[in-house]
Short mmCIF file of C-alpha atoms and ligand atoms in Angstrom, two decimals:
data_model
loop_
_atom_site.label_atom_id
_atom_site.label_comp_id
_atom_site.label_asym_id
_atom_site.label_seq_id
_atom_site.Cartn_x
_atom_site.Cartn_y
_atom_site.Cartn_z
CA MET A 1 -10.75 39.38 95.49
CA SER A 2 -13.69 41.09 97.19
CA GLU A 3 -17.02 39.29 97.48
CA SER A 4 -20.41 40.46 98.73
CA ASN A 5 -23.70 38.68 99.28
CA LEU A 6 -27.13 39.59 97.98
CA LYS A 7 -27.98 43.09 99.24
CA SER A 8 -31.54 43.57 98.06
CA MET A 9 -34.44 41.55 96.71
CA ALA A 10 -34.49 43.89 93.70
CA ASP A 11 -31.11 42.52 92.57
CA LEU A 12 -32.46 38.97 92.68
CA VAL A 13 -35.71 39.88 90.92
CA SER A 14 -33.71 41.54 88.17
CA LEU A 15 -31.32 38.59 87.71
CA SER A 16 -34.27 36.16 87.77
CA LYS A 17 -35.94 38.00 84.93
CA ARG A 18 -32.77 38.72 82.94
CA ARG A 19 -31.64 35.10 83.00
CA GLY A 20 -34.95 33.26 82.70
CA PHE A 21 -35.50 32.04 86.27
CA VAL A 22 -38.77 33.79 87.17
CA PHE A 23 -41.16 36.10 85.30
CA GLN A 24 -44.13 38.07 86.55
CA SER A 25 -47.29 36.14 85.67
CA SER A 26 -49.18 37.52 82.64
CA GLU A 27 -46.52 40.18 82.23
CA VAL A 28 -47.74 41.32 78.80
CA TYR A 29 -51.00 42.35 80.48
CA GLY A 30 -49.22 44.27 83.21
CA GLY A 31 -48.83 41.26 85.52
CA LEU A 32 -51.05 39.56 88.06
CA SER A 33 -50.34 40.52 91.64
CA SER A 34 -48.26 38.00 93.61
CA CYS A 35 -48.34 35.32 90.93
CA TYR A 36 -45.12 34.28 89.20
CA ASP A 37 -44.10 32.02 86.33
CA TYR A 38 -40.95 29.93 86.54
CA GLY A 39 -38.86 30.26 83.39
CA PRO A 40 -36.64 27.57 81.83
CA LEU A 41 -33.86 27.86 84.41
CA GLY A 42 -36.23 28.46 87.32
CA VAL A 43 -38.19 25.31 86.65
CA GLU A 44 -34.95 23.29 86.45
CA LEU A 45 -33.76 24.64 89.77
CA LYS A 46 -37.16 24.16 91.42
CA ASN A 47 -37.43 20.61 90.05
CA ASN A 48 -33.97 19.82 91.39
CA ILE A 49 -35.09 21.03 94.82
CA LYS A 50 -38.35 19.07 94.64
CA ASN A 51 -36.56 15.91 93.44
CA ARG A 52 -34.09 16.15 96.30
CA TRP A 53 -36.95 16.50 98.75
CA TRP A 54 -38.85 13.59 97.22
CA LYS A 55 -35.79 11.35 97.34
CA THR A 56 -34.88 12.30 100.90
CA MET A 57 -38.42 11.67 102.10
CA THR A 58 -39.47 8.60 100.13
CA LEU A 59 -36.28 6.58 99.60
CA ARG A 60 -36.95 5.10 103.01
CA GLU A 61 -38.86 2.06 104.10
CA ASP A 62 -41.24 4.00 106.33
CA VAL A 63 -42.45 6.76 103.95
CA VAL A 64 -44.53 6.50 100.77
CA GLY A 65 -45.83 9.20 98.45
CA ILE A 66 -49.20 10.28 97.06
CA ASP A 67 -50.55 12.95 94.73
CA ALA A 68 -54.04 14.00 95.88
CA SER A 69 -56.37 16.22 93.90
CA ILE A 70 -56.49 19.96 94.54
CA PHE A 71 -60.27 19.97 94.89
CA MET A 72 -61.59 18.09 97.85
CA HIS A 73 -65.00 17.51 99.39
CA PRO A 74 -66.05 20.82 101.01
CA GLN A 75 -66.57 19.04 104.34
CA VAL A 76 -62.81 18.43 104.47
CA TRP A 77 -62.29 22.14 105.08
CA LYS A 78 -65.07 22.28 107.68
CA ALA A 79 -63.43 19.39 109.52
CA SER A 80 -59.91 20.84 109.28
CA GLY A 81 -61.11 24.17 110.69
CA HIS A 82 -60.24 26.15 107.55
CA VAL A 83 -63.82 27.27 106.79
CA ASP A 84 -64.33 28.79 110.24
CA GLY A 85 -60.81 29.55 111.35
CA PHE A 86 -58.44 30.17 108.43
CA ASN A 87 -58.79 33.92 108.70
CA ASP A 88 -56.56 36.94 108.89
CA PRO A 89 -57.97 40.07 110.54
CA MET A 90 -57.89 42.88 107.98
CA VAL A 91 -58.59 46.61 107.92
CA ASP A 92 -59.49 48.78 104.92
CA CYS A 93 -58.53 52.39 104.31
CA LYS A 94 -61.91 54.16 103.89
CA GLN A 95 -60.35 56.66 101.49
CA CYS A 96 -58.36 54.60 98.99
CA LYS A 97 -59.74 51.12 99.87
CA SER A 98 -56.26 49.67 100.36
CA ARG A 99 -56.43 46.55 102.48
CA TYR A 100 -53.97 45.58 105.20
CA ARG A 101 -53.52 42.81 107.71
CA ALA A 102 -54.56 44.33 111.03
CA ASP A 103 -51.56 42.77 112.78
CA GLN A 104 -49.13 44.32 110.29
CA ILE A 105 -50.21 47.94 110.34
CA ASP A 106 -50.34 50.69 112.95
CA THR A 107 -53.87 52.07 112.47
CA SER A 108 -53.05 55.17 114.54
CA LYS A 109 -50.72 56.27 111.72
CA PRO A 110 -51.74 57.56 108.22
CA CYS A 111 -52.56 55.07 105.45
CA PRO A 112 -49.23 54.14 103.78
CA ALA A 113 -50.90 54.20 100.33
CA CYS A 114 -52.79 57.53 100.32
CA GLY A 115 -51.57 59.24 103.49
CA SER A 116 -55.04 59.96 104.90
CA LYS A 117 -55.46 59.89 108.68
CA ASP A 118 -57.85 58.00 110.96
CA THR A 119 -59.58 56.31 108.10
CA PHE A 120 -59.26 52.60 108.85
CA THR A 121 -62.29 50.33 109.27
CA GLU A 122 -62.56 48.11 112.34
CA PRO A 123 -60.68 44.78 111.89
CA ARG A 124 -62.76 42.11 110.15
CA ASP A 125 -62.00 38.44 109.58
CA PHE A 126 -61.07 37.58 106.02
CA ASN A 127 -61.02 33.92 104.99
CA LEU A 128 -57.92 33.06 102.98
CA MET A 129 -59.40 30.20 100.95
CA PHE A 130 -60.24 30.69 97.27
CA LYS A 131 -63.73 29.52 96.41
CA THR A 132 -65.02 28.31 93.09
CA GLN A 133 -67.99 26.33 91.74
CA MET A 134 -67.95 22.71 90.68
CA GLY A 135 -70.46 21.54 88.05
CA PRO A 136 -72.96 23.47 85.92
CA VAL A 137 -75.12 24.91 88.71
CA GLU A 138 -73.82 27.93 90.56
CA ASP A 139 -75.23 27.83 94.06
CA SER A 140 -73.87 27.30 97.55
CA SER A 141 -74.14 23.51 97.21
CA SER A 142 -71.59 23.55 94.38
CA THR A 143 -68.98 25.59 96.25
CA VAL A 144 -65.55 24.00 96.39
CA TYR A 145 -62.26 25.38 97.63
CA MET A 146 -58.80 25.50 96.12
CA ARG A 147 -56.82 23.64 98.80
CA PRO A 148 -54.91 26.00 101.11
CA GLU A 149 -52.52 23.20 102.14
CA THR A 150 -51.68 19.76 100.75
CA ALA A 151 -51.81 18.12 104.19
CA GLN A 152 -55.54 17.35 104.19
CA GLY A 153 -55.18 15.18 101.06
CA ILE A 154 -52.83 13.04 103.14
CA PHE A 155 -55.05 12.85 106.23
CA VAL A 156 -58.13 11.70 104.33
CA ASN A 157 -56.05 9.04 102.53
CA PHE A 158 -54.44 7.73 105.70
CA LEU A 159 -56.36 4.43 105.76
CA ASN A 160 -56.25 3.91 101.96
CA VAL A 161 -52.48 4.14 102.03
CA GLN A 162 -52.05 2.19 105.27
CA SER A 163 -54.15 -0.74 104.08
CA THR A 164 -53.07 -0.93 100.42
CA MET A 165 -49.37 -0.60 101.22
CA ARG A 166 -49.66 -2.71 104.41
CA MET A 167 -47.86 0.01 106.37
CA LYS A 168 -47.23 -0.39 110.09
CA LEU A 169 -46.92 2.53 112.46
CA PRO A 170 -44.87 4.59 112.52
CA PHE A 171 -44.99 5.53 108.85
CA GLY A 172 -45.25 8.65 106.75
CA ILE A 173 -47.01 9.89 103.62
CA ALA A 174 -45.28 12.51 101.47
CA GLN A 175 -46.73 14.81 98.87
CA ILE A 176 -45.68 17.74 96.66
CA GLY A 177 -48.38 19.96 95.24
CA LYS A 178 -49.90 23.36 94.68
CA ALA A 179 -51.71 25.24 97.42
CA PHE A 180 -53.68 28.48 97.21
CA ARG A 181 -54.22 31.26 99.73
CA ASN A 182 -55.83 34.60 99.12
CA GLU A 183 -53.12 36.37 101.14
CA ILE A 184 -54.04 39.94 102.10
CA THR A 185 -50.48 41.19 101.95
CA PRO A 186 -48.47 39.00 99.61
CA GLY A 187 -45.03 40.13 98.56
CA ASN A 188 -41.27 39.84 98.69
CA PHE A 189 -41.13 38.15 95.31
CA VAL A 190 -41.93 34.41 95.57
CA PHE A 191 -41.81 34.46 99.39
CA ARG A 192 -45.54 35.02 99.85
CA MET A 193 -47.71 34.25 96.86
CA ARG A 194 -51.35 33.40 96.31
CA GLU A 195 -50.48 30.23 94.39
CA PHE A 196 -47.50 28.30 95.67
CA GLU A 197 -46.16 24.81 96.12
CA GLN A 198 -45.79 22.79 99.30
CA MET A 199 -43.77 19.67 100.10
CA GLU A 200 -45.43 18.04 103.07
CA MET A 201 -45.03 14.80 104.99
CA GLN A 202 -47.31 13.51 107.70
CA TYR A 203 -45.74 10.88 109.96
CA PHE A 204 -48.35 8.73 111.71
CA LEU A 205 -47.37 7.23 115.03
CA LYS A 206 -48.47 5.75 118.29
CA PRO A 207 -49.66 8.37 120.81
CA GLY A 208 -46.95 9.01 123.36
CA THR A 209 -44.06 8.51 120.90
CA GLN A 210 -44.48 11.85 119.15
CA MET A 211 -41.64 13.76 120.84
CA GLU A 212 -39.01 11.20 119.91
CA SER A 213 -40.19 11.29 116.30
CA PHE A 214 -40.45 15.06 116.33
CA GLU A 215 -36.81 15.39 117.33
CA LYS A 216 -35.71 12.90 114.68
CA TRP A 217 -37.55 14.77 111.92
CA ARG A 218 -36.19 18.10 113.13
CA GLU A 219 -32.69 16.78 112.62
CA ILE A 220 -33.44 15.31 109.17
CA ARG A 221 -35.10 18.47 107.93
CA TRP A 222 -32.35 20.78 109.19
CA GLN A 223 -29.70 18.64 107.50
CA TRP A 224 -31.68 18.66 104.23
CA HIS A 225 -31.42 22.46 104.04
CA ILE A 226 -27.70 22.36 104.86
CA ASP A 227 -27.21 19.73 102.15
CA ASN A 228 -28.90 22.09 99.69
CA GLY A 229 -25.82 24.23 100.24
CA LEU A 230 -27.41 26.87 102.50
CA ARG A 231 -24.90 28.49 104.81
CA ALA A 232 -25.52 27.41 108.40
CA ASP A 233 -25.28 30.97 109.76
CA ARG A 234 -28.21 31.99 107.52
CA ILE A 235 -30.69 29.49 108.86
CA ARG A 236 -32.05 29.23 112.37
CA TRP A 237 -34.70 27.56 114.48
CA LYS A 238 -37.70 29.41 115.84
CA GLN A 239 -39.79 27.67 118.45
CA HIS A 240 -43.50 28.50 118.73
CA GLY A 241 -44.13 29.67 122.30
CA PRO A 242 -47.21 28.45 124.23
CA ASP A 243 -49.24 31.48 123.07
CA GLU A 244 -48.28 30.95 119.39
CA LEU A 245 -49.01 27.20 119.20
CA ALA A 246 -52.01 26.20 117.07
CA HIS A 247 -54.75 24.76 119.32
CA TYR A 248 -54.11 21.23 117.99
CA ALA A 249 -50.31 21.26 118.26
CA ASP A 250 -48.22 20.13 121.21
CA ALA A 251 -44.93 21.35 119.70
CA ALA A 252 -43.93 23.43 116.68
CA TRP A 253 -40.62 24.73 115.39
CA ASP A 254 -39.91 26.66 112.21
CA ILE A 255 -36.73 26.68 110.16
CA GLU A 256 -36.12 30.27 109.11
CA TYR A 257 -33.79 31.71 106.48
CA GLN A 258 -32.24 35.16 106.46
CA PHE A 259 -33.81 36.50 103.25
CA ALA A 260 -32.94 39.89 101.79
CA HIS A 261 -36.10 41.27 103.46
CA GLY A 262 -35.28 39.69 106.85
CA TRP A 263 -35.68 36.36 108.63
CA GLY A 264 -38.66 34.37 107.34
CA GLU A 265 -40.15 30.91 107.70
CA MET A 266 -39.12 28.25 105.17
CA GLU A 267 -40.41 25.16 106.90
CA GLY A 268 -42.62 24.22 109.84
CA ILE A 269 -42.24 21.01 111.84
CA HIS A 270 -45.37 20.46 113.89
CA SER A 271 -46.57 17.81 116.29
CA ARG A 272 -50.29 17.86 115.42
CA THR A 273 -51.57 15.24 117.89
CA ASP A 274 -54.62 13.28 116.63
CA PHE A 275 -56.53 16.46 115.82
CA ASP A 276 -56.92 16.07 112.05
CA LEU A 277 -57.79 12.38 111.94
CA THR A 278 -60.25 12.78 114.83
CA GLN A 279 -61.92 15.72 113.08
CA HIS A 280 -62.26 13.71 109.84
CA GLU A 281 -63.75 10.83 111.82
CA LYS A 282 -66.30 13.23 113.31
CA PHE A 283 -67.27 14.90 110.05
CA SER A 284 -67.23 11.79 107.81
CA GLY A 285 -68.68 9.35 110.32
CA LYS A 286 -65.99 6.84 109.29
CA SER A 287 -63.43 5.32 111.60
CA LEU A 288 -59.83 6.32 110.88
CA SER A 289 -58.38 4.27 113.72
CA TYR A 290 -55.45 1.95 113.42
CA VAL A 291 -55.37 -1.58 114.80
CA ASP A 292 -51.96 -2.11 116.38
CA GLN A 293 -51.02 -5.76 115.95
CA MET A 294 -47.76 -5.13 117.81
CA ASP A 295 -49.75 -4.03 120.86
CA GLY A 296 -52.48 -6.63 121.40
CA ASN A 297 -54.68 -5.35 118.55
CA LYS A 298 -55.26 -2.11 120.43
CA LYS A 299 -57.29 0.35 118.37
CA TYR A 300 -56.41 4.03 118.41
CA VAL A 301 -56.27 7.17 116.30
CA PRO A 302 -52.59 7.83 115.46
CA TYR A 303 -50.79 11.03 116.36
CA VAL A 304 -49.03 12.96 113.60
CA VAL A 305 -45.73 14.77 113.20
CA GLU A 306 -45.79 17.01 110.14
CA THR A 307 -42.92 18.49 108.14
CA SER A 308 -44.19 21.23 105.81
CA VAL A 309 -41.91 23.23 103.55
CA GLY A 310 -42.62 25.66 100.72
CA ALA A 311 -40.90 24.75 97.44
CA ASP A 312 -40.92 28.42 96.39
CA ARG A 313 -39.39 29.58 99.65
CA CYS A 314 -36.65 26.93 99.33
CA PHE A 315 -36.08 28.18 95.80
CA LEU A 316 -35.82 31.76 97.09
CA ALA A 317 -33.43 30.72 99.87
CA VAL A 318 -31.23 28.74 97.46
CA MET A 319 -31.16 31.67 94.99
CA SER A 320 -30.44 34.22 97.75
CA ASP A 321 -27.71 32.09 99.28
CA ALA A 322 -26.01 31.38 95.96
CA TYR A 323 -25.83 35.04 94.89
CA ARG A 324 -22.37 36.64 95.06
CA LEU A 325 -21.06 39.89 93.66
CA GLU A 326 -17.29 39.74 93.16
CA ASN A 327 -14.91 42.63 92.64
CA GLU A 328 -17.67 45.23 92.65
CA GLY A 329 -16.84 48.33 90.61
CA GLN A 330 -13.62 46.80 89.25
CA GLY A 331 -14.46 46.87 85.57
CA ASP A 332 -14.08 43.62 83.73
CA SER A 333 -13.21 41.66 86.85
CA GLU A 334 -16.63 42.42 88.41
CA ARG A 335 -18.93 39.47 88.15
CA VAL A 336 -22.19 38.15 89.57
CA VAL A 337 -21.91 34.44 90.19
CA MET A 338 -24.61 32.08 91.44
CA LYS A 339 -22.72 29.59 93.58
CA PHE A 340 -25.39 26.89 93.57
CA HIS A 341 -24.52 23.55 95.03
CA PRO A 342 -23.65 21.56 91.86
CA LYS A 343 -26.49 19.09 92.50
CA LEU A 344 -29.04 21.93 92.39
CA ALA A 345 -27.50 23.98 89.57
CA PRO A 346 -30.07 24.23 86.76
CA VAL A 347 -27.42 23.86 84.05
CA LYS A 348 -24.54 21.54 84.88
CA THR A 349 -22.19 22.31 82.02
CA ALA A 350 -21.81 24.60 79.01
CA ILE A 351 -19.98 23.74 75.81
CA LEU A 352 -18.42 26.76 74.19
CA PRO A 353 -16.56 26.68 70.85
CA LEU A 354 -13.99 29.46 71.05
CA MET A 355 -15.15 30.85 67.71
CA LYS A 356 -17.96 30.25 65.26
CA LYS A 357 -15.87 28.06 62.92
CA PRO A 358 -17.14 24.77 61.45
CA GLU A 359 -14.08 22.76 62.52
CA LEU A 360 -14.47 23.89 66.15
CA GLU A 361 -18.23 23.49 66.10
CA ASP A 362 -17.92 19.91 64.85
CA VAL A 363 -15.94 18.90 67.93
CA ALA A 364 -18.09 20.98 70.27
CA ARG A 365 -21.38 19.61 68.90
CA LYS A 366 -20.16 16.03 69.33
CA LEU A 367 -19.16 16.80 72.91
CA TYR A 368 -22.53 18.44 73.56
CA ASP A 369 -24.42 15.43 72.16
CA ASP A 370 -22.36 13.12 74.32
CA VAL A 371 -22.71 15.07 77.57
CA SER A 372 -26.25 16.45 77.27
CA SER A 373 -27.90 13.04 77.49
CA ASP A 374 -26.69 12.76 81.09
CA TYR A 375 -26.35 16.37 82.26
CA MET A 376 -28.46 19.45 81.59
CA SER A 377 -26.12 21.30 79.23
CA GLU A 378 -26.01 24.44 77.13
CA TYR A 379 -24.32 25.00 73.79
CA ASP A 380 -23.35 28.63 73.21
CA VAL A 381 -21.37 30.03 70.33
CA SER A 382 -22.46 33.67 70.24
CA GLY A 383 -20.43 36.57 71.63
CA SER A 384 -16.98 36.82 73.10
CA ILE A 385 -15.78 33.99 75.31
CA GLY A 386 -15.57 36.40 78.26
CA LYS A 387 -19.23 37.38 77.89
CA ARG A 388 -20.27 33.76 77.57
CA TYR A 389 -18.40 32.88 80.80
CA ARG A 390 -20.15 35.77 82.60
CA ARG A 391 -23.53 34.54 81.46
CA GLN A 392 -22.79 31.02 82.70
CA ASP A 393 -21.54 32.47 86.01
CA GLU A 394 -24.83 34.34 86.40
CA ILE A 395 -26.87 31.19 85.89
CA GLY A 396 -24.54 29.21 88.15
CA THR A 397 -23.19 26.63 85.68
CA PRO A 398 -20.48 24.74 87.60
CA PHE A 399 -18.31 23.87 84.55
CA CYS A 400 -17.72 25.46 81.15
CA MET A 401 -15.87 23.51 78.46
CA THR A 402 -14.13 25.42 75.72
CA VAL A 403 -13.13 23.93 72.39
CA ASP A 404 -10.25 25.79 70.70
CA TYR A 405 -7.82 25.18 67.84
CA ASP A 406 -5.53 23.08 70.04
CA SER A 407 -8.49 20.75 70.60
CA LEU A 408 -8.25 19.74 66.95
CA THR A 409 -4.75 18.37 67.43
CA ASP A 410 -4.62 17.29 71.09
CA GLN A 411 -8.28 16.15 71.44
CA SER A 412 -8.49 18.14 74.67
CA VAL A 413 -10.80 20.84 76.00
CA THR A 414 -10.41 23.51 78.65
CA ILE A 415 -12.64 23.02 81.67
CA ARG A 416 -13.28 26.15 83.71
CA ASP A 417 -14.46 25.96 87.31
CA ARG A 418 -17.24 28.49 88.08
CA ASP A 419 -16.11 29.32 91.61
CA THR A 420 -12.32 29.46 91.29
CA MET A 421 -12.26 30.37 87.57
CA LYS A 422 -9.30 27.99 87.35
CA GLN A 423 -8.93 26.26 84.01
CA GLU A 424 -7.53 22.86 83.29
CA ARG A 425 -6.99 20.93 80.12
CA ILE A 426 -8.44 17.44 79.81
CA ASN A 427 -8.83 14.92 77.06
CA VAL A 428 -12.30 14.74 75.48
CA SER A 429 -12.44 11.02 76.25
CA GLN A 430 -12.11 11.88 79.97
CA VAL A 431 -14.87 14.51 80.09
CA LYS A 432 -17.62 12.16 81.20
CA ASN A 433 -15.47 10.69 83.96
CA TYR A 434 -14.54 14.18 85.07
CA LEU A 435 -18.20 15.17 85.32
CA LYS A 436 -19.11 11.92 87.04
CA ASP A 437 -16.50 12.61 89.72
CA HIS A 438 -17.60 16.18 90.20
CA PHE A 439 -21.34 15.47 90.29
CA LYS A 440 -21.05 12.59 92.73
CA PHE A 441 -23.55 13.24 95.56
N1 GAP B 1 -49.85 22.00 106.68
C1 GAP B 1 -49.21 23.00 107.43
C2 GAP B 1 -49.06 24.25 106.70
O1 GAP B 1 -49.59 24.44 105.63
P1 GAP B 1 -47.94 26.62 106.90
O2 GAP B 1 -46.91 27.11 107.90
O3 GAP B 1 -49.17 27.42 106.76
O4 GAP B 1 -48.26 25.13 107.39
C3 GAP B 1 -46.13 25.59 105.34
O5 GAP B 1 -47.25 26.43 105.49
C4 GAP B 1 -45.09 26.20 104.42
O6 GAP B 1 -45.71 26.58 103.18
C5 GAP B 1 -44.47 27.49 104.96
O7 GAP B 1 -43.39 27.21 105.83
C6 GAP B 1 -44.02 28.16 103.68
O8 GAP B 1 -42.74 27.66 103.29
C7 GAP B 1 -45.05 27.73 102.67
N2 GAP B 1 -46.04 28.81 102.45
C8 GAP B 1 -47.12 29.11 103.21
N3 GAP B 1 -47.80 30.16 102.69
C9 GAP B 1 -47.14 30.54 101.58
C10 GAP B 1 -47.34 31.56 100.59
N4 GAP B 1 -48.38 32.39 100.64
N5 GAP B 1 -46.45 31.67 99.57
C11 GAP B 1 -45.38 30.82 99.49
N6 GAP B 1 -45.16 29.83 100.39
C12 GAP B 1 -46.01 29.69 101.42
#
């Protein structure tokens, strides 16, 4: 059997649309640039990824979660540096007005959109935050921003969480939520969007202990991606060199994945010093120091190690990694199969009566009712069994269960394994145990 991996993003975009994973936003109106809607299977897969992240990060004594609002006091973004510094340099083509990031285009060459020569403006800073107005009066005093990262909601809640939950350093606060950036050059499907979702954790600690913690979190975060089923040779570390480090960071490493368009960042692990808390102290006039009872009631502003990962980029990596084309060009034996790790698969099992006959459907319906309360399941009776298997392969369903005429006499069903296509016969009464064994994580 021959097997190839995903060759182009176009193949993934097409499967995502065909099978209900991802749709272009507002498609009936021609779409909205770089915004996407997750369909029924996409939202299941993305939720499975988010749930795994939430469990990994918060089912621990030293990390708790929050859900902060998207709108925050405008001073937050002054303090964080986003109002003055969250810019990309951009150039415009004077002819066709196409806009490019200055660091991503060779301005000595013709405009890629219209082909005209020497027509670019000088680079100008472009702030990536979306602005809107809060309240009935539209003036500069009512300007608020759509948060460009979830992290600041955690920083400004540091003391609320520490005191109400009686947390002792070191401890972390985790959050999953939407973030918005008016990217100049979005693209590559859900890799770079203007509305996306982040899963961030800020780990507060005593100054001087940050490197030990940083290394520990690097290990945990790497293992999390491996446990999502990503192949180890498709992820790698990228260290930020001294000239790439943000001014507040004393160490930063990215976890990159080999996407169809090339290597790209999935997650950043940053040692952010006390920069953010100190800035919020300055701008709010409130102390955000911690009193360390374990160290003679010493008062200090904690340092922070941050793990920040995009839910959409994890989704894209999991989709890209799962994609396999088997027996290309070999007629009926060609198939696309999404080899998701079973714990992430959006649909866990499909119940397929061999034919649309009441006696078969009775048994199949009962089985569906029994299984679907514990596992996301599909019931499908339309089309040939071969076509139904292919559809389940394309959405990555680990097990299909077929009810046939023998089932009526031997009370057994055929269970087909997605990856090996091997089939085995088991008694209906054993189905739940079978699934329990195979979905044990
Ligand atoms: N608080 C730190 C922070 O926001 P970042 O490197 O700017 O750091 C973290 O973003 C993660 O968010 C990235 O590694 C990426 O996975 C995701 N991300 C950033 N911009 C994105 C975009 N435009 N579309 C999709 N995901 C994005």
